[in-house]
Amino acid sequence: MEERDLTSLKNKYDIVGNDPALNYALDIALKVAPADDLTVMITGESGVGKDIIPKIIHQNSPRRSGKYLAINCGAIAEGTVDSELFGHEKGAFTGAIEMRKGYFEEADGGTLFLDEVGELPLATQAKLLRVLQSGEFIRVGSAKVLKTNVRVVVATNRNLMHLVSHGKFREDLYYRVSSVHIDLPPLRERREDIHLLFRKFSSDITEKYFRTGVMLTEDAVVLLKKYRWPGNVRQLRSVAESISMLETAKAAPGKGRVVIDAMTLANYLPREEGNTLPVLSDHGSQSSMSEDEKEMFIKILLTLKQKVDALESVVYGGKQPVSVTPSLPAASEFVMAPQAQDLREDPDEQIDEEPARKEAEDDTKTIADMKDDLIVAALRKYGSKKAAAEALGISERTIYRKLKQLGIK
Ligand SMILES: Nc1ncnc2c1ncn2[C@@H]1O[C@H](COP(=O)(O)OP(=O)(O)O)[C@@H](O)[C@H]1O
Ligand SMILES: [Mg+2]
């Protein structure tokens, strides 16, 4: 397919990405669309973007003026699946007060998308094979053979061959539906598309809600690309949308985009089992860190340290402005192993003696005491439980409990 056609297809269907495997999938979809008796099988993990393919196939086929129905086979109760797909006669079972057409009858002349086809019970699979081979089907509770002319596209996030070998999917049906196979690779195998997709989902939402846009730091982009994305594009979309709504909630309009650093992003990425940081999950927990990962790791630790410094300044009354989400220093600054002071916003700032004296005194304090001090100091500084809780990154409830415990009103 020509580059131009591909671009216009993506524009039309709001598809973002340039990965060769994605382009290949779209190309195959367009090529098989006109051959409207061919069944197509789409595979790929959950959230990779399978849903759009059958729509493209339908709308670019001679059936485009016919019906398009998408059915999630995994969402139908096992007892009613035959009746849903093939219909039933009045009185076929308790509750069948009227004759009802099934999807195969409804979609006559059109396209039926059977999502999660691997979930169909074996008895239904036999009926599906029959209708695919001959167009024939029977309504539940009837003996009359009816005919329909439906193109079927199936999708699955399971390994159907594996189901076949375990007797859970009919082998003959497998060969019938898999004559054309379109596979969408997981997002982690399309790294170059990840940032593009993030920007798309983020700008969609900020435009819709008139929010300030967001911009990822270089480190955040590295993390975004390294993360394993078990929920694929669906998960990326939800992360991009949450960040774009939540992180811009307090941004003053017209002040430029809100900068999202790796630490902030990491808060939105669920930890995966066996991994402490999402960034380390790429090659499994056995392997050692790559240089990139090490650098990221160090930066995250440094950002944490900056936060601690900033919070200390609240406790000890330092004059430097408190920023709870400091931006990361540029990579080059790490080469020289900076002292803590070098990370302050104003290195020339006078360090007064007061904090030093306090520090000595604090040596005898327990961590718990310091935590109490921190909460009280943050409350003084911010004047409200809510603001203090936000600055400390703890819940308002924790503050409330602490105050009660300390007997402070
Ligand atoms: N290449 C893409 N460009 C834009 N949005 C995409 C892309 N791939 C997936 N999406 C979006 O991601 C979400 C999940 O896709 P979906 O097709 O429902 O996944 P699947 O059916 O494979 O589980 C949807 O909101 C979809 O619009
Ligand atoms: Mg789907």
PDB file of C-alpha atoms in Angstrom, residues 44 53 62-63 83 153 161 173 207-209 221 230 243-244 254 303 309 315 318 341 375:
ATOM      1  CA  GLY A  44      -3.072  -9.943  20.042  1.00  0.00           C
ATOM      2  CA  ILE A  53      -9.544  -3.947  12.329  1.00  0.00           C
ATOM      3  CA  PRO A  62     -18.750  -4.612  -0.684  1.00  0.00           C
ATOM      4  CA  ARG A  63     -20.816  -5.117   2.495  1.00  0.00           C
ATOM      5  CA  SER A  83     -29.862 -18.145  21.331  1.00  0.00           C
ATOM      6  CA  VAL A 153     -14.153 -11.647  11.617  1.00  0.00           C
ATOM      7  CA  MET A 161      -3.631 -23.457  18.957  1.00  0.00           C
ATOM      8  CA  LEU A 173     -12.899 -24.441  13.246  1.00  0.00           C
ATOM      9  CA  GLU A 207      -8.234  19.905  24.419  1.00  0.00           C
ATOM     10  CA  LYS A 208     -11.538  18.380  25.357  1.00  0.00           C
ATOM     11  CA  TYR A 209     -11.421  19.815  28.882  1.00  0.00           C
ATOM     12  CA  VAL A 221      10.050   9.402  27.992  1.00  0.00           C
ATOM     13  CA  PRO A 230       0.837  -5.263  30.336  1.00  0.00           C
ATOM     14  CA  ILE A 243      -1.862  12.402  34.094  1.00  0.00           C
ATOM     15  CA  SER A 244      -3.348  15.004  31.787  1.00  0.00           C
ATOM     16  CA  GLY A 254      -1.307  30.408  29.742  1.00  0.00           C
ATOM     17  CA  THR A 303      14.702  13.374  42.844  1.00  0.00           C
ATOM     18  CA  ASP A 309      15.688  18.217  51.212  1.00  0.00           C
ATOM     19  CA  VAL A 315      10.847  21.518  59.185  1.00  0.00           C
ATOM     20  CA  GLY A 318      15.179  26.998  55.583  1.00  0.00           C
ATOM     21  CA  GLN A 341      23.977  22.030  48.130  1.00  0.00           C
ATOM     22  CA  ILE A 375       3.453  17.153  59.831  1.00  0.00           C
TER      23      ILE A 375
END
